[in-house]
Coordinates of C-alpha atoms in Angstrom, one line a residue:
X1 CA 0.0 0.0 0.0
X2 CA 1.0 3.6 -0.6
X3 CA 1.6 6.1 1.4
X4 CA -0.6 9.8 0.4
X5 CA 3.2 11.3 0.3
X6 CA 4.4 8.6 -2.4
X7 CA 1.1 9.2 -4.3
X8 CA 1.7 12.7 -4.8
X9 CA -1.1 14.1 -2.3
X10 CA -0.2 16.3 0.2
X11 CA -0.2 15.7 3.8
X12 CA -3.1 17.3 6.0
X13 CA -2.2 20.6 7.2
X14 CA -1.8 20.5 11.2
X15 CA -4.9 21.4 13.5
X16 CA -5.3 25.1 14.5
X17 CA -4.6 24.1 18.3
X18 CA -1.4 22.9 17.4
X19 CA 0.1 25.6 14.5
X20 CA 2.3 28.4 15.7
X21 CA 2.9 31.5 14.6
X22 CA 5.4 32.8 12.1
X23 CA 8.1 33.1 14.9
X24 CA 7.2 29.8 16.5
X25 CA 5.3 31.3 19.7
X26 CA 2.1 29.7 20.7
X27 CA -0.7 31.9 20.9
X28 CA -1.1 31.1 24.9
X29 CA 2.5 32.4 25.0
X30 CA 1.9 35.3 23.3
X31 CA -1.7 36.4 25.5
X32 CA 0.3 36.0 28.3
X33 CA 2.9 38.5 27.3
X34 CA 0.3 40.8 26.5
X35 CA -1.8 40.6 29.2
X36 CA -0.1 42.5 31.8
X37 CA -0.7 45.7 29.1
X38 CA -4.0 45.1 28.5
X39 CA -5.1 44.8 31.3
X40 CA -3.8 48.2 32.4
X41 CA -5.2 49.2 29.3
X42 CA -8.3 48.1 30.3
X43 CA -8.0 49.7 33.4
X44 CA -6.8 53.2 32.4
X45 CA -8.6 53.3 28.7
X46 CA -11.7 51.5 28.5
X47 CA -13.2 51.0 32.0
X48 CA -13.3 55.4 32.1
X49 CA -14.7 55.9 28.7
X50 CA -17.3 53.2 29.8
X51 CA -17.8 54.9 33.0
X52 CA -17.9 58.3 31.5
X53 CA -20.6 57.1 29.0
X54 CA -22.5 55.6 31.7
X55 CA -22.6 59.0 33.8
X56 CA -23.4 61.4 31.2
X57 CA -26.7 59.8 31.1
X58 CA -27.5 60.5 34.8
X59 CA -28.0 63.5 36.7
X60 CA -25.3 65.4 38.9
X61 CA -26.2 63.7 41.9
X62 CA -25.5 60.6 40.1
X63 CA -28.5 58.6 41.6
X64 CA -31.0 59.8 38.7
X65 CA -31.2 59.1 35.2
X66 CA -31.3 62.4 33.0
X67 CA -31.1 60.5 29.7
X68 CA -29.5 63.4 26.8
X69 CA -30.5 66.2 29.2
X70 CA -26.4 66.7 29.5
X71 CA -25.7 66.6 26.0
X72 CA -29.1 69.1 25.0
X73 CA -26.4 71.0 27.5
X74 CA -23.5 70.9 24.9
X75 CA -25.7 73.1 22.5
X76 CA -27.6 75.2 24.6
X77 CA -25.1 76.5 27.8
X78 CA -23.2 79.5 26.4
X79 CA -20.3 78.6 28.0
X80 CA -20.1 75.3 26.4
X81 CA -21.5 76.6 22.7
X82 CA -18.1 79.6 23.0
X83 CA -15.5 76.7 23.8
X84 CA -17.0 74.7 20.8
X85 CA -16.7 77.7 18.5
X86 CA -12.9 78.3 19.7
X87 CA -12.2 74.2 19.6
X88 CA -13.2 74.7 15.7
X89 CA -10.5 78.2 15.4
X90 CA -8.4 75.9 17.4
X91 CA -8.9 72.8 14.5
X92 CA -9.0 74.9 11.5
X93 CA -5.8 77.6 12.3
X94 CA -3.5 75.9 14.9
X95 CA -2.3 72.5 13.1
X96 CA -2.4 74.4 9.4
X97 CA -0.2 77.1 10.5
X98 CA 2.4 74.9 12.2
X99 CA 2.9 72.5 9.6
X100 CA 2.9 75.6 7.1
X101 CA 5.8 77.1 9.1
X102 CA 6.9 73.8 9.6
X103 CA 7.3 73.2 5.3
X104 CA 8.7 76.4 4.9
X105 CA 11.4 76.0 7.6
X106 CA 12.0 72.3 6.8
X107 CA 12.5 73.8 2.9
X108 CA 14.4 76.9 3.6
X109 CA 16.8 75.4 5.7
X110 CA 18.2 72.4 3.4
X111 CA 19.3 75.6 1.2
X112 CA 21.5 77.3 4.2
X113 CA 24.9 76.3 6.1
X114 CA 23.7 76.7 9.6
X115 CA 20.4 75.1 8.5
X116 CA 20.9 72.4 11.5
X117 CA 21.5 75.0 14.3
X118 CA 18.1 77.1 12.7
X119 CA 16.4 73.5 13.2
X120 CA 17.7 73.7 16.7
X121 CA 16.8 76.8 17.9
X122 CA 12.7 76.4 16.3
X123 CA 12.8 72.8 17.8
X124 CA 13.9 73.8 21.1
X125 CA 10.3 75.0 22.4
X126 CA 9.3 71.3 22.5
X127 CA 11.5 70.6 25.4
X128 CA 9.5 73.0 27.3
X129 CA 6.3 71.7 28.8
X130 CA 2.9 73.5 28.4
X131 CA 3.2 74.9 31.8
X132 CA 6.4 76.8 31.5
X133 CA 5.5 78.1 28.0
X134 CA 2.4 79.5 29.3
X135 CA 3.9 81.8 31.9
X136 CA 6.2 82.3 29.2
X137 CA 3.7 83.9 27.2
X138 CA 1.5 85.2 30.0
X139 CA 4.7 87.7 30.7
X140 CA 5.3 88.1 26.6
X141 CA 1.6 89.4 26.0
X142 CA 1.5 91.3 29.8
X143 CA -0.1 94.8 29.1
X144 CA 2.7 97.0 30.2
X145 CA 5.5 97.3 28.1
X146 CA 7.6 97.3 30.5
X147 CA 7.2 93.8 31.1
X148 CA 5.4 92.6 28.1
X149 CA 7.7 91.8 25.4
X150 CA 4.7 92.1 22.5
X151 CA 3.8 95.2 23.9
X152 CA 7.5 96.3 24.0
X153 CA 7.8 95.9 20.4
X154 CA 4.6 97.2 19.2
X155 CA 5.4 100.4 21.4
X156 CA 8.4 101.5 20.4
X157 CA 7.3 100.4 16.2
X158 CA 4.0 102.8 17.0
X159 CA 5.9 106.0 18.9
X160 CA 8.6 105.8 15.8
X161 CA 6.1 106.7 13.3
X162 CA 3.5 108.5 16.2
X163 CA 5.0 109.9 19.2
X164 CA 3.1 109.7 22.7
X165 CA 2.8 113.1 24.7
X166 CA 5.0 113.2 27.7
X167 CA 1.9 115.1 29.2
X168 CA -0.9 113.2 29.4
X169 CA -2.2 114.5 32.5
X170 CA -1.6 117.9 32.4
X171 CA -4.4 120.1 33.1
X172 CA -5.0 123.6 34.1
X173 CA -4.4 124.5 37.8
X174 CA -6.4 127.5 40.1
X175 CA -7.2 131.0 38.6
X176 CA -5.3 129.6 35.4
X177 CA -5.5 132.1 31.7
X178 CA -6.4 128.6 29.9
X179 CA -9.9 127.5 29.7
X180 CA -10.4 123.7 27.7
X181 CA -11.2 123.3 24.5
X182 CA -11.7 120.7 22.0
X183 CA -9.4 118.2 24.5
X184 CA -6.9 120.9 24.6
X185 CA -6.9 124.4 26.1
X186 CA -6.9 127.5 24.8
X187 CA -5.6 131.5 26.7
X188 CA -9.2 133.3 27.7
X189 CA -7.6 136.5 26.6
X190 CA -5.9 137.7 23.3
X191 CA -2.0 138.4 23.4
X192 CA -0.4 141.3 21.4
X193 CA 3.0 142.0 20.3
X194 CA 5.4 143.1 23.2
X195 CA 3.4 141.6 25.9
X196 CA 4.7 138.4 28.0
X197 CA 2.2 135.4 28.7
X198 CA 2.4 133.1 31.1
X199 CA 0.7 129.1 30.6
X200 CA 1.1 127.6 34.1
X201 CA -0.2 124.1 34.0
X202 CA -0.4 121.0 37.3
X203 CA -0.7 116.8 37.3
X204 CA 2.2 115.7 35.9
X205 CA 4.1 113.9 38.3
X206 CA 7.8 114.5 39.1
X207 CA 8.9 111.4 38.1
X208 CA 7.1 111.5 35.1
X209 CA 8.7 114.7 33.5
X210 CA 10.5 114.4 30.5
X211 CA 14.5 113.6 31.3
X212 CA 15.2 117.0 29.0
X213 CA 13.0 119.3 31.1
X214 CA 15.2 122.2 32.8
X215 CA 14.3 124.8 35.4
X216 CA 11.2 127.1 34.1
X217 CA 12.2 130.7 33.2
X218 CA 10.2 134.0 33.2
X219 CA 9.5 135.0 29.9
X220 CA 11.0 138.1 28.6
X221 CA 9.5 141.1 27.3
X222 CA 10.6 141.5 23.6
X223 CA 9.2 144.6 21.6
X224 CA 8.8 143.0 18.0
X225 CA 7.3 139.4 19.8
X226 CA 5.2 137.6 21.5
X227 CA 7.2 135.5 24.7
X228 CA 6.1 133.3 27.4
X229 CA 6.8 130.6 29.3
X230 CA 4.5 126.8 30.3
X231 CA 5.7 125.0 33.1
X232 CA 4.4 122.7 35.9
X233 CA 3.2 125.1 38.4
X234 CA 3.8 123.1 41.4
X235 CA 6.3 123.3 44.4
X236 CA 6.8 121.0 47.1
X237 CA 5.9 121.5 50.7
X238 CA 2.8 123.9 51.9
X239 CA 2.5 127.2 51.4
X240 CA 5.4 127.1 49.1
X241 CA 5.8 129.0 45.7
X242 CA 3.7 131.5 44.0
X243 CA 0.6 130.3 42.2
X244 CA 0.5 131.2 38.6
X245 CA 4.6 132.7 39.2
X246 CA 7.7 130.7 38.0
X247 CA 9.3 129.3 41.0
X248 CA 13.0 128.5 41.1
X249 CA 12.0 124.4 41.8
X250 CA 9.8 124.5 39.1
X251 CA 10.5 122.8 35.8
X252 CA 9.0 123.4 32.1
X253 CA 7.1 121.6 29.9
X254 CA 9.9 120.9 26.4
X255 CA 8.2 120.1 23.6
X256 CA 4.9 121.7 24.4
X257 CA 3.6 122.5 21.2
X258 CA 1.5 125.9 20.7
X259 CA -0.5 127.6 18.5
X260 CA -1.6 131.0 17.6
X261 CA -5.1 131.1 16.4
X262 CA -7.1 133.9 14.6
X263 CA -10.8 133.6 13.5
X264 CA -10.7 129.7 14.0
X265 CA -7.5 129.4 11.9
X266 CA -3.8 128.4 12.8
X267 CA -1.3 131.4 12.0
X268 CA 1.3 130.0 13.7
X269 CA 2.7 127.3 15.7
X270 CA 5.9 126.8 18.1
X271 CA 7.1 124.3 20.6
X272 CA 8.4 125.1 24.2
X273 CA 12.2 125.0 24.8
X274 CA 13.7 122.6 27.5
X275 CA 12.7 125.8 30.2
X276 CA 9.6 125.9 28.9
X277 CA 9.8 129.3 27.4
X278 CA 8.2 130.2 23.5
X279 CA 8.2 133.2 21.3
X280 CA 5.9 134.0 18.5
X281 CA 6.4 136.6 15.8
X282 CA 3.9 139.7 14.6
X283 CA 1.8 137.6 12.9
X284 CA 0.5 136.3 16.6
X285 CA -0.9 139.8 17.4
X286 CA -4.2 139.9 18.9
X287 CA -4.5 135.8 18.5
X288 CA -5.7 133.3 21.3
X289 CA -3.1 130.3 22.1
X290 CA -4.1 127.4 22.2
X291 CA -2.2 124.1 23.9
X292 CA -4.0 121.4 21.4
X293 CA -5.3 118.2 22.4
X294 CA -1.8 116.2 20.9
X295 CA -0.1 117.7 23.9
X296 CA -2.1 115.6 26.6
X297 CA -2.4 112.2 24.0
X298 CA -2.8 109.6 26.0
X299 CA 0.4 107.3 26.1
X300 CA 0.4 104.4 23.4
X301 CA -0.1 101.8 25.4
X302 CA 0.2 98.9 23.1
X303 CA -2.4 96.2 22.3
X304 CA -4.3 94.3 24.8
X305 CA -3.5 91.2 23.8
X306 CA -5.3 89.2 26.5
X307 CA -8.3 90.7 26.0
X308 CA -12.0 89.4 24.9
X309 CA -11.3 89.8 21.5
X310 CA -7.7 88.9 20.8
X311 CA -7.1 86.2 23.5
X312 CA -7.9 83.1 21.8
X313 CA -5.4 84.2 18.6
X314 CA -2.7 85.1 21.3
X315 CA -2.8 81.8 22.5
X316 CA -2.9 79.7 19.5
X317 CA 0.0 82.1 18.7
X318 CA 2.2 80.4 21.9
X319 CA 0.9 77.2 20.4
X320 CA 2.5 77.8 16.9
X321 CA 5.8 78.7 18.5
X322 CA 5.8 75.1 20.5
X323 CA 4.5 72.9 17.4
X324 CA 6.1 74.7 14.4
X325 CA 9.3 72.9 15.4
X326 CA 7.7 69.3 15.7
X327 CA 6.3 69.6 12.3
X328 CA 9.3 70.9 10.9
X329 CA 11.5 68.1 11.8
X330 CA 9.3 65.8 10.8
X331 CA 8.8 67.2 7.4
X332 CA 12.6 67.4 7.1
X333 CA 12.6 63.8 7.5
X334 CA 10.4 63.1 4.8
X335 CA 12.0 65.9 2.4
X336 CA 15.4 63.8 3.2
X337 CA 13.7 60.6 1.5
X338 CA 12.5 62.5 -1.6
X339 CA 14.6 61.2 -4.6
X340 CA 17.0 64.5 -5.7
X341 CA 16.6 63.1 -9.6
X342 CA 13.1 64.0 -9.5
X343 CA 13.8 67.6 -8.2
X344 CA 16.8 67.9 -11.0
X345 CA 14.7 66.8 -13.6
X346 CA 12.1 69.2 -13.0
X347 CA 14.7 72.0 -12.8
X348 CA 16.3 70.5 -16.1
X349 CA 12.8 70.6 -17.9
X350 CA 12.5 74.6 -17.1
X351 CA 10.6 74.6 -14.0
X352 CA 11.2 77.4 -11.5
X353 CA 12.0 76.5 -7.7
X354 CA 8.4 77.5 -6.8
X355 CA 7.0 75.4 -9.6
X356 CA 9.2 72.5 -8.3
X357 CA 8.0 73.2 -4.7
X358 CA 4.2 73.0 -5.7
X359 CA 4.2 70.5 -7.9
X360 CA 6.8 68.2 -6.9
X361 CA 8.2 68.4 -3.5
X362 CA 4.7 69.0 -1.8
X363 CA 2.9 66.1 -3.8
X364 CA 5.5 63.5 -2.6
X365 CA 5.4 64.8 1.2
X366 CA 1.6 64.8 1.0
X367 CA 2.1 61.5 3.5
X368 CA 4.1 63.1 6.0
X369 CA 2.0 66.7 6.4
X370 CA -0.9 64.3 6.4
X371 CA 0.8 62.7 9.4
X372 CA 1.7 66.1 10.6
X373 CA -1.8 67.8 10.7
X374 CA -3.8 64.7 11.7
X375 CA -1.5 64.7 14.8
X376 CA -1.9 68.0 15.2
X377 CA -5.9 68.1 15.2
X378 CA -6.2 65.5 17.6
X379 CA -3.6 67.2 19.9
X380 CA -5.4 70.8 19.7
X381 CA -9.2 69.3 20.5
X382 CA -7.5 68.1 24.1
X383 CA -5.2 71.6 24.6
X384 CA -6.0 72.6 28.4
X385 CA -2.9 73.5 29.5
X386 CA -2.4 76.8 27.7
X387 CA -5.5 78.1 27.6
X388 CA -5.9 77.5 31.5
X389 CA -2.8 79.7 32.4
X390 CA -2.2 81.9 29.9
X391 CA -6.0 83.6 29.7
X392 CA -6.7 86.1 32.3
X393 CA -9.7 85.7 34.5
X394 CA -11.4 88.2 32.9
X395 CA -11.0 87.0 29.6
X396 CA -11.0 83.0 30.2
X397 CA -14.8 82.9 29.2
X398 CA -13.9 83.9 25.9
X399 CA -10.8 82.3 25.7
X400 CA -12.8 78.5 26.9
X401 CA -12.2 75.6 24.8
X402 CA -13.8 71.5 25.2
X403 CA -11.0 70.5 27.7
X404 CA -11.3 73.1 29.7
X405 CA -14.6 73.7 30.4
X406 CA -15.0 70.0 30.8
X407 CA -12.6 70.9 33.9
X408 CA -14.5 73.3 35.4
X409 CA -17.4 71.6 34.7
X410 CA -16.5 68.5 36.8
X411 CA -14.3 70.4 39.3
X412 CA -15.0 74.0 39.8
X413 CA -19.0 73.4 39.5
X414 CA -19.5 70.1 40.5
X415 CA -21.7 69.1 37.0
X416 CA -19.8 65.4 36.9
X417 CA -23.0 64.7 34.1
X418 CA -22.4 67.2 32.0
X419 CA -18.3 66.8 32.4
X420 CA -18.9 63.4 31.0
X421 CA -20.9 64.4 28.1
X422 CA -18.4 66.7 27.2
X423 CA -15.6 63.5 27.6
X424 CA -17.3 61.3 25.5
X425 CA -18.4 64.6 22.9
X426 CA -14.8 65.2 22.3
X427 CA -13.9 61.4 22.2
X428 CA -16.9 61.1 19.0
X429 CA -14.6 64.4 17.6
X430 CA -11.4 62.6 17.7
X431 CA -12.5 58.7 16.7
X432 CA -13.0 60.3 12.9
X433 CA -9.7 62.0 12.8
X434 CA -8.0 58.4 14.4
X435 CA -9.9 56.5 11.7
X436 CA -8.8 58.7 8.8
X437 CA -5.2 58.0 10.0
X438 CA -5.7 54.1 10.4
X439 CA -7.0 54.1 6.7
X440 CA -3.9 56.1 5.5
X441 CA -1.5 53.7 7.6
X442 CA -3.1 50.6 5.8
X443 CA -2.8 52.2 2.8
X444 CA 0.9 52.9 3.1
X445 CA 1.2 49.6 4.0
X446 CA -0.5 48.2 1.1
X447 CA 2.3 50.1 -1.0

């Protein structure tokens, strides 16, 4: 008799209890192994989603059922509806400006020598955890420019082209000549060639005087013109100094700028000397001065950057200048695996570098700033961390995004329901993004 071998049949392929796998470790083995992790992945992954989706259906005593009254919550509290409308700024502008930055350093720095150190310097944020770059940024956005580096900046850009008054505060004093006008001031009387006028003003402090400001003097009489002096009319100490006289303590106002006017209409204008004194010629006869409103402009204070209205594109700003460096590196990485012949021939068949950049580099790293923005998205819809310390208290309401207000929900006002909704809400937003990336993973694969 014949064996099946000797008559060309195969043998029976073994039993599924007894194959191994491709290494040669039973599949007992193998759950073993993995046990350990999934059981703490069961512990710290599935049992809280379960238990989150279990208490967003009852009340926030926990010992009712509410059924979707907390998610009818998710569209109707406006506290909730504001940090769903800054979740989708937060989706849409955060991950599409950091992998933006993130191609144009990764592109700009293969061209230069110190390219690596660049790489460096914009990667070196990601070392620094959320915390520490949000008091970092809390102090770069401060209001005063003297601690606020934005402000800094935007300060001394603005007074280059639009200088502040040094007087802000200046104001007529008792029995004064100057009555206001039009946010300035203005004599009550006429002056007249030959005559001396004096423009005594109070409320600047002394620390606040310019640093070119020199002890007032009297104005002069002078035949053929107009003189006078404006200075702060203020002495220390009680009962000191003359009111509306030029003390010897007392320092003018340089820089004052005033005007001569006629009928409504400017004949002439001159600016106080570093004493405070002025001089106008003939053509000031029998005209009122005025001290116009530029003198007492306000002080450029810069741009509130924490406010209601700019506080949520402050912050996404601090986010930028963590994440522009991850997506950079990792788009260098796929820019080194792009084949140089297909750049080369592009350049050989007459295409410009920016034609070569659209339609060649980008297409071929279309995988990796897919990679890139998908991580990004999913990162932004859980950012907390920022928001939480960088926005003000009085601007946190409009600053409120998912992750946060799902932490004041469940902390600060004890509504555990409605916390949960908002936990398995943003879990729903991320399980599309994490499938799109699955699909893209099995299709590289499949390549």
């Amino acid at each position: 008799m014949t064996s099946a071998t000797e008559a060309g049949v195969p043998p029976a392929p073994a039993s599924p209890k007894s194959r191994k796998s491709v290494t040669g470790t039973r599949r007992t083995v193998a759950v073993l192994f993995l046990l350990p992790a999934l059981v703490l992945l069961g512990a710290l992954v599935v049992y809280p989603i379960g238990y989150s989706l279990v208490r967003s259906f009852y009340n926030q005593s926990g010992d009712g059922f509410a059924g979707f009254d907390n998610y009818k919550a998710l569209f109707t509290d406006d506290g909730i509806l504001t940090a769903l409308k800054n979740n989708v700024i937060w989706v849409v502008f955060a991950p599409t400006i950091s992998t933006a930055l993130g191609l144009i350093f990764a592109v700009l720095t293969e061209r230069i020598r110190w390219g690596t150190a660049f790489k460096l310097l914009v990667f070196m944020p990601m070392a620094i955890s959320m915390l520490a770059a949000g008091i970092i940024f809390r102090l770069v956005y401060d209001q005063d420019p003297d601690k606020g580096f934005a402000n800094a900046v935007w300060v001394g850009v603005h007074d280059t082209f639009a200088q502040s008054s040094s007087f802000p505060k200046a104001h007529p004093g008792r029995s004064s000549p100057l009555v206001a006008q039009g946010g300035g001031f203005v004599t009550k009387a006429t002056v007249h060639t030959g005559g001396t006028v004096t423009l005594p003003l109070v409320g600047v402090a002394p620390d606040q005087m310019p640093s070119d400001a020199k002890k007032a003097v009297a104005p002069q009489a002078d035949p053929g013109r107009i003189t006078g002096t404006t200075w702060q009319d203020f002495t220390r100490g009680k009962g000191v100094g003359t009111l509306g006289g030029v003390d010897p303590s007392e320092l003018g106002y340089p820089g004052m700028k005033i005007e001569a006017v006629k009928d409504g209409k400017v004949v002439e204008t001159v600016k106080a000397g570093d004493d405070g004194t002025f001089s106008f010629s003939e053509k000031a006869n029998g005209a009122q001065l005025r001290l116009p409103a530029s003198n007492f402009r306000e002080a450029y204070n810069g741009v509130d950057w924490l406010g209601p209205s700019l506080v949520t594109p402050s912050i996404i700003g601090s986010y930028i200048w963590m994440w522009a460096g991850f997506a950079m590196v990792l788009i260098a990485a796929g820019l080194a695996g792009i084949p140089r012949e297909l750049l080369e021939a592009a350049r050989v068949d007459g295409a410009s570098e920016w034609q070569v950049f659209r339609r060649v580099t980008v297409p071929l790293l279309a995988p990796v700033l897919a990679v890139v923005v998908v991580t990004l998205m999913i990162n932004v819809l859980k950012i907390f961390d920022l928001v939480y310390i960088i926005a003000p208290g009085s601007s946190r309401d409009d600053a409120n995004v998912l992750a946060l207000e799902l932490y004041l929900k469940g902390f600060s006002e004890d509504q555990p329901g409605i916390a949960s909704a908002i936990s398995v809400f943003l879990l729903l937003l991320v399980i599309p993004v994490m499938w799109f990336n699955i699909r893209r993973l099995r299709r590289e694969v499949r390549r």
